[in-house]
Amino acid sequence: MAMASSSTFDLKSYASVRRSLIEAKLEECLGDQEPLALWESMRYSVLGGGKRLRALLCLAAFEAVSNAGTARAGASNASALKTDLQPALPCACAIELIHAMSLIHDDLPALDNDDLRRGKPTNHKVFGEAMALLAGDALLMLAIEILIDITDAKVDRSVVLSVALELTRATGAHGMVGGQVLDMQFTGSGQNMKPDAQLLEAIHRSKTGALIRFSVWSGARIAGASDELLLKLSRFGEVIGLAFQIADDLLDVTGDATTLGKTPGKDAATDKVTWVQLFGVDGSLKRLAELEHEGSLILEACNLSTTGGLALGALLHYAIHRPN
Ligand code: GRG
């Protein structure tokens, strides 16, 4: 049987099968409930949109670690669902809920003041600022709720607790919120207060990278990865997180509104410090190539050649070369 590699791996089929599971679970978590206006606003920003990159990373890491040590994936069946993903599904969805809430709040007039997201009017444009704020708050707590509520017999309570703890760290002042604050402190500051590459990477690592790193780490943790493997996959997640944000900065310069589903050129218009602003398009492409190489080496060292491992490699490539 022909063996699949990261470059021949059919990510499209792999992702399509797993996205269906993710969408169904998100629908279940966000069923119509009271107060209707609140749930409508929550559903608007979570369902029917988004690449689901973070949830896919979580499921791929879970799959990779669950099957570590078994036979290499064959090219023809690389996307087939052979592993029960249910133990990791609530976590994958919790990550998407947190991600969606961060987008709602990020788009508010008090922050980025954006009108367009995923090709639709932003949440506050449809439901008003007060409801958008509250929908974000509710999604944040719902994410924690569905995580702590994991009752799958295959997942030990101590694992659930450690995953919940890491998620709060990745999301709050140690992670996304802290990174957003640092980002704001440099936005619009002109030439005088530019961070250097190290500081900018630290901002990216917390604002965007922490949740992406958590996505990989949590899937691996739920699957019972050893401390050594967790450390390697955690670094892999960090590399994807950083690369994802640099690619995002590049897309803001090179993309168009239809493909991106959001307004391009905002970074320059608001004088946001980005990799592109500091090092130009070529400098950004060079850094992305370095990160892709580093991520591939880490993955090789993890020795995860089954479907999940190949998917992680393909998702690294996708995070860097994606169209939106
Ligand atoms: C978490 C309590 C709490 C508050 C949020 C606003 C804020 C604090 C943080 C901002 C975080 C943020 C929006 C970072 C940008 C990350 C980014 C590039 C998002 C785009 O992600 P994609 O491309 O989006 O994966 P889709 O639409 O595909 O899901």
Tab-separated table of C-alpha atoms and ligand atoms in Angstrom:
chain	number	residue	atom	x	y	z
A	1	MET	CA	0.000	0.000	0.000
A	2	ALA	CA	1.298	3.488	-0.897
A	3	MET	CA	2.200	5.446	2.220
A	4	ALA	CA	0.977	9.012	2.768
A	5	SER	CA	3.369	11.797	3.707
A	6	SER	CA	2.563	15.341	4.862
A	7	SER	CA	2.928	16.597	1.284
A	8	THR	CA	0.637	13.957	-0.297
A	9	PHE	CA	-1.830	13.974	2.585
A	10	ASP	CA	-5.393	14.895	1.570
A	11	LEU	CA	-6.112	17.591	4.151
A	12	LYS	CA	-9.325	18.608	2.414
A	13	SER	CA	-11.004	15.219	2.965
A	14	TYR	CA	-9.453	14.846	6.409
A	15	ALA	CA	-10.758	18.242	7.524
A	16	SER	CA	-14.164	17.810	5.923
A	17	VAL	CA	-14.899	14.615	7.900
A	18	ARG	CA	-13.756	16.168	11.188
A	19	ARG	CA	-15.414	19.552	10.558
A	20	SER	CA	-18.782	17.769	10.351
A	21	LEU	CA	-18.245	16.382	13.850
A	22	ILE	CA	-17.162	19.785	15.141
A	23	GLU	CA	-20.163	21.593	13.598
A	24	ALA	CA	-22.621	19.015	14.958
A	25	LYS	CA	-21.180	19.283	18.465
A	26	LEU	CA	-21.193	23.095	18.332
A	27	GLU	CA	-24.855	22.999	17.220
A	28	GLU	CA	-25.604	20.760	20.182
A	29	CYS	CA	-23.837	23.133	22.621
A	30	LEU	CA	-25.652	26.144	21.202
A	31	GLY	CA	-29.207	24.819	20.824
A	32	ASP	CA	-31.980	27.418	21.138
A	33	GLN	CA	-32.286	28.394	24.773
A	34	GLU	CA	-33.487	31.353	26.834
A	35	PRO	CA	-32.877	34.231	26.642
A	36	LEU	CA	-33.315	33.771	22.901
A	37	ALA	CA	-31.697	37.075	21.928
A	38	LEU	CA	-28.491	36.139	23.734
A	39	TRP	CA	-28.273	32.650	22.235
A	40	GLU	CA	-29.014	34.014	18.780
A	41	SER	CA	-26.088	36.368	19.074
A	42	MET	CA	-23.841	33.541	20.357
A	43	ARG	CA	-24.924	31.211	17.553
A	44	TYR	CA	-24.382	33.919	14.927
A	45	SER	CA	-20.680	34.161	15.681
A	46	VAL	CA	-19.940	30.496	16.252
A	47	LEU	CA	-21.927	28.542	13.667
A	48	GLY	CA	-21.534	28.336	9.925
A	49	GLY	CA	-18.184	29.976	9.469
A	50	GLY	CA	-14.537	29.836	10.239
A	51	LYS	CA	-11.815	27.456	9.208
A	52	ARG	CA	-11.932	25.533	12.534
A	53	LEU	CA	-8.133	25.388	12.465
A	54	ARG	CA	-7.828	25.267	16.258
A	55	ALA	CA	-10.404	22.497	16.698
A	56	LEU	CA	-8.772	20.512	13.885
A	57	LEU	CA	-5.374	20.848	15.544
A	58	CYS	CA	-6.828	19.548	18.801
A	59	LEU	CA	-8.440	16.545	17.109
A	60	ALA	CA	-5.347	15.829	14.977
A	61	ALA	CA	-3.070	15.876	18.042
A	62	PHE	CA	-5.518	13.581	19.841
A	63	GLU	CA	-5.595	11.220	16.873
A	64	ALA	CA	-1.831	11.321	16.442
A	65	VAL	CA	-1.083	10.473	20.068
A	66	SER	CA	-3.876	7.891	20.338
A	67	ASN	CA	-2.374	5.979	17.434
A	68	ALA	CA	1.316	6.553	18.131
A	69	GLY	CA	3.289	3.393	17.521
A	70	THR	CA	0.757	1.823	15.141
A	71	ALA	CA	1.297	1.311	11.398
A	72	ARG	CA	1.924	4.248	9.058
A	73	ALA	CA	-1.142	5.692	7.333
A	74	GLY	CA	-1.801	4.490	3.798
A	75	ALA	CA	-2.316	7.227	1.197
A	76	SER	CA	-5.747	5.984	0.119
A	77	ASN	CA	-7.413	6.009	3.514
A	78	ALA	CA	-5.574	8.810	5.283
A	79	SER	CA	-8.746	10.761	6.046
A	80	ALA	CA	-10.917	7.837	7.184
A	81	LEU	CA	-12.235	8.123	10.694
A	82	LYS	CA	-10.789	5.153	12.567
A	83	THR	CA	-10.285	6.720	15.964
A	84	ASP	CA	-13.124	7.608	18.327
A	85	LEU	CA	-12.694	11.384	18.596
A	86	GLN	CA	-15.465	11.856	21.171
A	87	PRO	CA	-13.089	12.236	24.159
A	88	ALA	CA	-11.447	15.295	22.546
A	89	LEU	CA	-14.508	16.783	20.844
A	90	PRO	CA	-15.795	18.920	23.765
A	91	CYS	CA	-12.329	20.442	24.152
A	92	ALA	CA	-12.033	21.121	20.409
A	93	CYS	CA	-15.414	22.905	20.588
A	94	ALA	CA	-14.540	24.807	23.775
A	95	ILE	CA	-11.530	26.198	21.894
A	96	GLU	CA	-13.750	27.351	19.016
A	97	LEU	CA	-16.133	29.042	21.484
A	98	ILE	CA	-13.266	30.959	23.064
A	99	HIS	CA	-11.912	31.836	19.633
A	100	ALA	CA	-15.345	33.111	18.520
A	101	MET	CA	-15.748	35.230	21.648
A	102	SER	CA	-12.308	36.747	21.106
A	103	LEU	CA	-13.326	37.714	17.564
A	104	ILE	CA	-16.588	39.288	18.796
A	105	HIS	CA	-14.758	41.393	21.374
A	106	ASP	CA	-11.875	42.170	19.035
A	107	ASP	CA	-14.306	43.600	16.464
A	108	LEU	CA	-16.007	45.957	18.945
A	109	PRO	CA	-15.609	49.729	18.444
A	110	ALA	CA	-13.567	49.905	21.661
A	111	LEU	CA	-11.007	47.547	20.129
A	112	ASP	CA	-10.523	47.062	16.363
A	113	ASN	CA	-13.881	48.532	15.337
A	114	ASP	CA	-14.494	46.147	12.430
A	115	ASP	CA	-17.699	45.853	10.403
A	116	LEU	CA	-16.940	42.617	8.566
A	117	ARG	CA	-16.004	39.151	9.835
A	118	ARG	CA	-16.195	35.805	8.006
A	119	GLY	CA	-17.872	37.667	5.146
A	120	LYS	CA	-20.761	38.856	7.346
A	121	PRO	CA	-21.474	41.967	9.421
A	122	THR	CA	-19.739	41.703	12.789
A	123	ASN	CA	-21.744	40.660	15.837
A	124	HIS	CA	-22.182	44.161	17.273
A	125	LYS	CA	-23.359	45.464	13.882
A	126	VAL	CA	-26.235	42.963	13.994
A	127	PHE	CA	-27.034	42.682	17.701
A	128	GLY	CA	-25.647	45.929	19.134
A	129	GLU	CA	-22.593	46.484	21.309
A	130	ALA	CA	-24.158	45.512	24.634
A	131	MET	CA	-25.393	42.152	23.330
A	132	ALA	CA	-22.085	41.458	21.547
A	133	LEU	CA	-20.227	42.054	24.781
A	134	LEU	CA	-22.560	39.760	26.699
A	135	ALA	CA	-22.570	37.059	23.997
A	136	GLY	CA	-18.764	37.020	24.219
A	137	ASP	CA	-18.910	36.721	28.010
A	138	ALA	CA	-21.443	33.893	27.773
A	139	LEU	CA	-19.361	32.004	25.184
A	140	LEU	CA	-16.327	32.265	27.426
A	141	MET	CA	-18.166	30.657	30.329
A	142	LEU	CA	-19.883	28.098	28.092
A	143	ALA	CA	-16.463	26.960	26.902
A	144	ILE	CA	-15.312	26.329	30.456
A	145	GLU	CA	-18.641	24.662	31.261
A	146	ILE	CA	-18.482	22.109	28.443
A	147	LEU	CA	-14.861	21.362	29.252
A	148	ILE	CA	-15.391	20.731	32.965
A	149	ASP	CA	-18.530	18.804	32.092
A	150	ILE	CA	-16.595	16.137	30.146
A	151	THR	CA	-17.963	12.848	31.422
A	152	ASP	CA	-16.295	10.504	28.932
A	153	ALA	CA	-15.104	7.460	30.854
A	154	LYS	CA	-11.906	7.469	28.781
A	155	VAL	CA	-10.879	10.870	30.175
A	156	ASP	CA	-9.654	10.983	33.755
A	157	ARG	CA	-10.907	13.889	35.928
A	158	SER	CA	-7.314	14.944	36.640
A	159	VAL	CA	-6.778	15.311	32.882
A	160	VAL	CA	-9.975	17.375	32.534
A	161	LEU	CA	-8.808	19.664	35.336
A	162	SER	CA	-5.334	20.124	33.880
A	163	VAL	CA	-6.824	20.914	30.468
A	164	ALA	CA	-9.262	23.430	31.992
A	165	LEU	CA	-6.420	25.058	33.916
A	166	GLU	CA	-4.267	25.395	30.792
A	167	LEU	CA	-7.196	26.815	28.830
A	168	THR	CA	-7.764	29.558	31.402
A	169	ARG	CA	-4.037	30.359	31.294
A	170	ALA	CA	-3.975	30.455	27.487
A	171	THR	CA	-7.023	32.731	27.425
A	172	GLY	CA	-6.548	35.206	30.260
A	173	ALA	CA	-3.906	37.693	31.352
A	174	HIS	CA	-1.102	35.129	30.866
A	175	GLY	CA	-2.241	34.510	27.290
A	176	MET	CA	-4.674	36.029	24.835
A	177	VAL	CA	-5.947	38.953	26.917
A	178	GLY	CA	-2.426	39.899	28.037
A	179	GLY	CA	-1.214	39.734	24.423
A	180	GLN	CA	-4.097	41.878	23.244
A	181	VAL	CA	-3.197	44.524	25.824
A	182	LEU	CA	0.452	44.548	24.719
A	183	ASP	CA	-0.678	44.760	21.108
A	184	MET	CA	-2.882	47.767	21.949
A	185	GLN	CA	-0.018	49.510	23.714
A	186	PHE	CA	2.023	49.520	20.509
A	187	THR	CA	-0.809	50.169	18.062
A	188	GLY	CA	-0.799	53.730	16.740
A	189	SER	CA	2.358	54.548	18.650
A	190	GLY	CA	4.238	55.776	15.563
A	191	GLN	CA	7.949	55.202	15.066
A	192	ASN	CA	9.059	55.921	18.637
A	193	MET	CA	7.793	52.851	20.420
A	194	LYS	CA	8.328	49.968	18.003
A	195	PRO	CA	8.987	46.580	19.571
A	196	ASP	CA	11.900	44.508	18.258
A	197	ALA	CA	11.438	41.036	16.746
A	198	GLN	CA	11.703	39.366	20.145
A	199	LEU	CA	9.017	41.528	21.720
A	200	LEU	CA	6.739	41.233	18.701
A	201	GLU	CA	7.065	37.439	18.807
A	202	ALA	CA	6.215	37.541	22.513
A	203	ILE	CA	3.052	39.535	21.717
A	204	HIS	CA	2.070	37.080	18.971
A	205	ARG	CA	2.866	34.153	21.261
A	206	SER	CA	0.327	35.312	23.826
A	207	LYS	CA	-2.329	37.068	21.725
A	208	THR	CA	-2.765	34.393	19.061
A	209	GLY	CA	-0.225	31.677	19.797
A	210	ALA	CA	-1.347	30.655	23.284
A	211	LEU	CA	-4.735	29.310	22.128
A	212	ILE	CA	-3.195	27.578	19.106
A	213	ARG	CA	-0.474	26.022	21.256
A	214	PHE	CA	-3.191	24.935	23.695
A	215	SER	CA	-5.156	23.361	20.821
A	216	VAL	CA	-2.304	20.977	20.019
A	217	TRP	CA	-1.306	20.410	23.645
A	218	SER	CA	-4.834	19.645	24.870
A	219	GLY	CA	-5.537	17.043	22.174
A	220	ALA	CA	-2.285	15.313	23.054
A	221	ARG	CA	-2.945	15.563	26.802
A	222	ILE	CA	-6.437	14.048	26.502
A	223	ALA	CA	-4.932	11.191	24.485
A	224	GLY	CA	-2.459	10.506	27.318
A	225	ALA	CA	0.804	11.740	25.762
A	226	SER	CA	4.010	11.342	27.794
A	227	ASP	CA	5.568	14.499	29.294
A	228	GLU	CA	8.350	14.316	26.693
A	229	LEU	CA	5.924	14.141	23.775
A	230	LEU	CA	3.751	16.886	25.302
A	231	LEU	CA	6.774	19.164	25.470
A	232	LYS	CA	7.627	18.572	21.811
A	233	LEU	CA	4.038	19.019	20.629
A	234	SER	CA	3.705	22.113	22.756
A	235	ARG	CA	6.667	23.669	20.949
A	236	PHE	CA	5.135	22.539	17.648
A	237	GLY	CA	1.921	24.358	18.651
A	238	GLU	CA	3.928	27.470	19.500
A	239	VAL	CA	5.576	27.399	16.079
A	240	ILE	CA	2.205	27.074	14.299
A	241	GLY	CA	0.767	29.875	16.461
A	242	LEU	CA	3.542	32.278	15.568
A	243	ALA	CA	3.516	31.304	11.897
A	244	PHE	CA	-0.280	31.664	11.801
A	245	GLN	CA	-0.104	35.264	13.039
A	246	ILE	CA	2.722	36.253	10.674
A	247	ALA	CA	0.740	34.734	7.774
A	248	ASP	CA	-2.290	36.690	9.008
A	249	ASP	CA	-0.254	39.918	8.979
A	250	LEU	CA	0.813	39.137	5.405
A	251	LEU	CA	-2.763	38.433	4.304
A	252	ASP	CA	-3.795	41.817	5.667
A	253	VAL	CA	-1.432	43.337	3.086
A	254	THR	CA	-1.900	40.936	0.175
A	255	GLY	CA	-5.519	39.716	0.579
A	256	ASP	CA	-8.843	41.109	-0.656
A	257	ALA	CA	-12.067	41.526	1.328
A	258	THR	CA	-13.982	38.814	-0.543
A	259	THR	CA	-11.392	36.106	0.054
A	260	LEU	CA	-10.533	37.238	3.576
A	261	GLY	CA	-14.118	37.821	4.681
A	262	LYS	CA	-12.845	40.822	6.643
A	263	THR	CA	-11.474	44.261	5.850
A	264	PRO	CA	-7.864	44.122	4.574
A	265	GLY	CA	-5.320	46.895	5.136
A	266	LYS	CA	-6.489	47.564	8.692
A	267	ASP	CA	-3.047	46.994	10.222
A	268	ALA	CA	-1.426	49.769	8.191
A	269	ALA	CA	-4.458	52.054	8.616
A	270	THR	CA	-4.287	51.754	12.421
A	271	ASP	CA	-0.471	51.732	12.565
A	272	LYS	CA	-0.423	48.277	14.133
A	273	VAL	CA	2.988	46.755	14.681
A	274	THR	CA	3.193	43.585	12.610
A	275	TRP	CA	5.929	41.388	11.220
A	276	VAL	CA	5.302	42.920	7.793
A	277	GLN	CA	5.657	46.438	9.162
A	278	LEU	CA	8.962	45.596	10.861
A	279	PHE	CA	10.540	43.334	8.224
A	280	GLY	CA	8.511	43.763	5.012
A	281	VAL	CA	6.853	41.090	2.882
A	282	ASP	CA	10.136	39.340	2.036
A	283	GLY	CA	11.271	39.330	5.671
A	284	SER	CA	7.923	37.835	6.681
A	285	LEU	CA	8.100	35.132	4.001
A	286	LYS	CA	11.619	34.262	5.147
A	287	ARG	CA	10.511	33.944	8.781
A	288	LEU	CA	7.564	31.785	7.707
A	289	ALA	CA	9.890	29.436	5.797
A	290	GLU	CA	12.093	29.124	8.912
A	291	LEU	CA	9.087	28.360	11.085
A	292	GLU	CA	7.714	25.784	8.641
A	293	HIS	CA	11.092	24.065	8.636
A	294	GLU	CA	11.305	24.146	12.444
A	295	GLY	CA	7.754	22.785	12.806
A	296	SER	CA	8.458	19.921	10.381
A	297	LEU	CA	11.620	18.966	12.280
A	298	ILE	CA	9.784	18.897	15.603
A	299	LEU	CA	7.067	16.740	14.108
A	300	GLU	CA	9.640	14.371	12.649
A	301	ALA	CA	11.189	14.034	16.101
A	302	CYS	CA	7.748	13.138	17.510
A	303	ASN	CA	7.636	10.130	15.177
A	304	LEU	CA	3.878	10.316	14.591
A	305	SER	CA	3.415	8.877	11.117
A	306	THR	CA	-0.236	7.839	11.382
A	307	THR	CA	-3.181	9.893	10.112
A	308	GLY	CA	-3.149	12.385	13.009
A	309	GLY	CA	0.591	13.026	12.685
A	310	LEU	CA	0.316	13.597	8.950
A	311	ALA	CA	-2.639	15.899	9.542
A	312	LEU	CA	-0.559	17.975	11.974
A	313	GLY	CA	2.107	18.411	9.279
A	314	ALA	CA	-0.500	19.336	6.691
A	315	LEU	CA	-2.163	21.793	9.102
A	316	LEU	CA	1.210	23.481	9.685
A	317	HIS	CA	1.536	23.932	5.919
A	318	TYR	CA	-2.062	25.172	5.687
A	319	ALA	CA	-1.662	27.678	8.546
A	320	ILE	CA	1.202	29.272	6.596
A	321	HIS	CA	-0.091	29.061	3.008
A	322	ARG	CA	-3.838	29.492	3.552
A	323	PRO	CA	-5.801	31.934	1.356
A	324	ASN	CA	-7.690	33.545	4.272
B	1	GRG	C1	-10.383	36.028	25.651
B	1	GRG	C2	-11.545	37.149	27.611
B	1	GRG	C3	-10.983	37.249	26.249
B	1	GRG	C4	-11.049	38.422	25.599
B	1	GRG	C5	-10.607	38.637	24.211
B	1	GRG	C6	-10.115	40.754	21.961
B	1	GRG	C7	-9.195	39.843	22.669
B	1	GRG	C8	-9.450	39.593	24.103
B	1	GRG	C9	-8.184	39.233	22.058
B	1	GRG	C10	-7.910	39.334	20.607
B	1	GRG	C11	-7.461	38.006	20.101
B	1	GRG	C12	-7.487	37.943	18.601
B	1	GRG	C13	-8.778	38.241	17.933
B	1	GRG	C14	-6.392	37.611	17.933
B	1	GRG	C15	-6.337	37.528	16.453
B	1	GRG	C16	-6.266	36.098	16.064
B	1	GRG	C17	-6.627	35.907	14.628
B	1	GRG	C18	-5.644	36.232	13.583
B	1	GRG	C19	-7.843	35.437	14.337
B	1	GRG	C20	-8.313	34.973	13.041
B	1	GRG	O1	-8.429	33.574	13.174
B	1	GRG	P1	-8.895	32.627	12.000
B	1	GRG	O2	-8.301	33.102	10.711
B	1	GRG	O3	-10.460	32.885	11.980
B	1	GRG	O4	-8.599	31.227	12.398
B	1	GRG	P2	-11.640	31.936	11.461
B	1	GRG	O5	-12.680	32.901	10.982
B	1	GRG	O6	-11.122	31.061	10.360
B	1	GRG	O7	-12.087	31.155	12.640
